[in-house]
């Protein structure tokens, strides 16, 4: 079994979609091992998204992730990282496949409703970031 970090982003929490999105994870065979609803400081978002610090969208991205409550979760399943990336769909909701979370709920490339780790290494770092006590 593999674990990945999932975030339900402010645009989805604000529209009360967290329950429906969690159901999608469960219906697709993921177990939610741990979860919490939190709001983070912009400085924490900057740390979380450090890999993107040279990108033109970095500042807006960090402002956005810290703009309202989010739900962070540890998801578990065989090949959870790839399975979650597939279930989320493409970064830009207009390019996401039918049936994916971003196709269903995403508003735009920046308000795309969910985050998911992209590698075993980053999953570990991201899970520790939110859940290491
Ligand atoms: N993002 C954005 N503009 C872009 C590319 C990305 O606002 O042109 C945001 C988007 O919310 C995305 C996040 O930055 O989810 C992280 O980008 P990444 O390329 O890692 O996409 P993801 O892994 O989330 O699909
Ligand atoms: Mg990414």
Short mmCIF file of C-alpha atoms and ligand atoms in Angstrom, two decimals:
data_model
loop_
_atom_site.label_atom_id
_atom_site.label_comp_id
_atom_site.label_asym_id
_atom_site.label_seq_id
_atom_site.Cartn_x
_atom_site.Cartn_y
_atom_site.Cartn_z
CA UNK A 1 0.00 0.00 0.00
CA UNK A 2 1.15 3.52 -0.80
CA UNK A 3 0.23 6.83 0.78
CA UNK A 4 -0.23 10.24 -0.81
CA UNK A 5 -1.15 13.70 0.39
CA UNK A 6 -4.38 15.21 -0.87
CA UNK A 7 -5.62 18.74 -0.31
CA UNK A 8 -9.14 19.96 -0.98
CA UNK A 9 -8.38 23.56 -1.91
CA UNK A 10 -10.23 26.72 -0.77
CA UNK A 11 -12.46 26.98 -3.86
CA UNK A 12 -13.94 23.53 -3.15
CA UNK A 13 -14.21 23.88 0.64
CA UNK A 14 -15.90 27.25 0.13
CA UNK A 15 -18.54 25.57 -2.07
CA UNK A 16 -19.01 22.79 0.53
CA UNK A 17 -17.71 20.16 -1.86
CA UNK A 18 -15.40 18.47 0.64
CA UNK A 19 -17.90 15.72 1.51
CA UNK A 20 -18.56 14.87 -2.15
CA UNK A 21 -14.87 14.85 -2.99
CA UNK A 22 -14.11 12.57 -0.03
CA UNK A 23 -16.85 10.22 -1.28
CA UNK A 24 -15.12 10.15 -4.68
CA UNK A 25 -11.89 9.07 -2.99
CA UNK A 26 -13.65 6.34 -1.00
CA UNK A 27 -15.63 5.14 -4.03
CA UNK A 28 -12.33 4.81 -5.89
CA UNK A 29 -10.81 2.57 -3.23
CA UNK A 30 -8.84 5.08 -1.20
CA UNK A 31 -8.80 4.95 2.60
CA UNK A 32 -8.57 8.30 4.36
CA UNK A 33 -6.03 7.56 7.10
CA UNK A 34 -6.00 11.03 8.59
CA UNK A 35 -7.64 14.34 7.77
CA UNK A 36 -8.01 17.83 9.15
CA UNK A 37 -9.62 21.08 8.11
CA UNK A 38 -7.21 23.97 8.63
CA UNK A 39 -6.29 27.38 7.30
CA UNK A 40 -2.59 28.01 6.74
CA UNK A 41 -0.51 31.20 6.73
CA UNK A 42 0.87 32.44 3.41
CA UNK A 43 4.39 31.73 4.72
CA UNK A 44 3.42 28.06 5.20
CA UNK A 45 1.97 27.90 1.68
CA UNK A 46 5.26 29.31 0.39
CA UNK A 47 7.12 26.48 2.12
CA UNK A 48 4.67 23.86 0.84
CA UNK A 49 4.94 25.07 -2.77
CA UNK A 50 8.69 25.83 -2.63
CA UNK A 51 9.28 23.67 -5.75
CA UNK A 52 7.35 26.31 -7.69
CA UNK A 53 9.13 29.36 -6.29
CA UNK A 54 10.59 30.42 -9.64
CA UNK A 55 7.25 30.14 -11.47
CA UNK A 56 5.31 33.27 -12.43
CA UNK A 57 2.20 31.94 -10.64
CA UNK A 58 3.99 31.23 -7.33
CA UNK A 59 2.86 34.30 -5.41
CA UNK A 60 -0.79 34.02 -6.46
CA UNK A 61 -0.75 30.29 -5.80
CA UNK A 62 0.50 30.76 -2.23
CA UNK A 63 -1.92 33.62 -1.58
CA UNK A 64 -4.71 31.42 -2.86
CA UNK A 65 -3.89 28.28 -0.86
CA UNK A 66 -3.83 30.38 2.32
CA UNK A 67 -6.97 32.35 1.47
CA UNK A 68 -9.46 30.08 3.23
CA UNK A 69 -9.98 26.71 4.89
CA UNK A 70 -8.55 23.60 3.23
CA UNK A 71 -8.94 19.90 4.01
CA UNK A 72 -5.66 17.96 4.09
CA UNK A 73 -5.75 14.17 3.99
CA UNK A 74 -3.50 11.15 3.91
CA UNK A 75 -4.92 8.78 1.30
CA UNK A 76 -3.91 5.14 1.09
CA UNK A 77 -4.33 2.63 -1.75
CA UNK A 78 -2.15 0.48 -4.03
CA UNK A 79 -0.29 2.97 -6.25
CA UNK A 80 -2.07 5.79 -4.42
CA UNK A 81 0.10 8.55 -5.90
CA UNK A 82 -0.62 7.74 -9.53
CA UNK A 83 -4.21 6.68 -8.81
CA UNK A 84 -4.87 10.02 -7.14
CA UNK A 85 -3.28 11.97 -10.00
CA UNK A 86 -5.59 10.08 -12.38
CA UNK A 87 -8.68 10.69 -10.27
CA UNK A 88 -7.81 14.41 -9.94
CA UNK A 89 -7.34 14.91 -13.69
CA UNK A 90 -5.22 17.45 -15.54
CA UNK A 91 -4.03 20.60 -13.75
CA UNK A 92 -6.21 22.71 -16.05
CA UNK A 93 -9.84 21.61 -15.57
CA UNK A 94 -10.65 22.30 -19.24
CA UNK A 95 -8.12 19.60 -20.17
CA UNK A 96 -9.26 17.12 -17.50
CA UNK A 97 -10.99 13.86 -18.52
CA UNK A 98 -14.67 13.21 -17.81
CA UNK A 99 -15.22 11.72 -14.38
CA UNK A 100 -12.19 13.37 -12.79
CA UNK A 101 -12.44 15.66 -9.77
CA UNK A 102 -11.04 18.67 -11.62
CA UNK A 103 -13.37 18.16 -14.57
CA UNK A 104 -16.33 17.94 -12.23
CA UNK A 105 -15.48 20.69 -9.78
CA UNK A 106 -12.50 22.73 -10.99
CA UNK A 107 -13.18 26.35 -11.89
CA UNK A 108 -9.89 27.32 -13.55
CA UNK A 109 -6.21 26.34 -13.63
CA UNK A 110 -5.60 28.16 -10.35
CA UNK A 111 -8.90 27.21 -8.68
CA UNK A 112 -8.68 23.54 -9.55
CA UNK A 113 -10.15 22.15 -6.32
CA UNK A 114 -7.52 19.58 -5.33
CA UNK A 115 -3.82 18.98 -4.82
CA UNK A 116 -2.12 15.58 -4.98
CA UNK A 117 1.50 14.55 -4.43
CA UNK A 118 3.39 13.77 -7.64
CA UNK A 119 6.05 11.27 -6.47
CA UNK A 120 6.91 8.89 -3.63
CA UNK A 121 9.52 11.34 -2.38
CA UNK A 122 7.18 14.35 -2.44
CA UNK A 123 4.33 12.36 -0.88
CA UNK A 124 6.53 11.65 2.13
CA UNK A 125 7.65 15.27 2.40
CA UNK A 126 4.09 16.59 2.04
CA UNK A 127 2.58 14.11 4.54
CA UNK A 128 5.26 15.09 7.07
CA UNK A 129 4.62 18.77 6.34
CA UNK A 130 1.01 18.55 7.54
CA UNK A 131 0.94 15.57 9.87
CA UNK A 132 4.30 15.26 11.62
CA UNK A 133 3.77 16.35 15.23
N1 LIG B 1 -1.00 26.66 -11.27
C1 LIG B 1 -1.44 27.90 -11.70
N2 LIG B 1 -1.08 28.31 -12.95
C2 LIG B 1 -0.35 27.53 -13.79
C3 LIG B 1 0.09 26.28 -13.34
C4 LIG B 1 -0.25 25.87 -12.07
O1 LIG B 1 -2.11 28.61 -10.98
O2 LIG B 1 -0.07 27.96 -14.92
C5 LIG B 1 -1.36 26.23 -9.91
C6 LIG B 1 -2.46 25.18 -9.92
O3 LIG B 1 -3.35 25.45 -8.86
C7 LIG B 1 -1.70 23.89 -9.68
C8 LIG B 1 -0.58 24.36 -8.78
O4 LIG B 1 -0.24 25.65 -9.27
O5 LIG B 1 -2.55 22.94 -9.07
C9 LIG B 1 0.65 23.49 -8.78
O6 LIG B 1 1.08 23.32 -10.12
P1 LIG B 1 1.49 21.87 -10.66
O7 LIG B 1 2.12 22.08 -11.99
O8 LIG B 1 2.27 21.17 -9.62
O9 LIG B 1 0.07 21.17 -10.89
P2 LIG B 1 -0.63 19.96 -10.12
O10 LIG B 1 0.45 19.04 -9.62
O11 LIG B 1 -1.42 20.58 -9.00
O12 LIG B 1 -1.51 19.33 -11.15
MG1 LIG B 2 2.17 19.43 -8.53
#
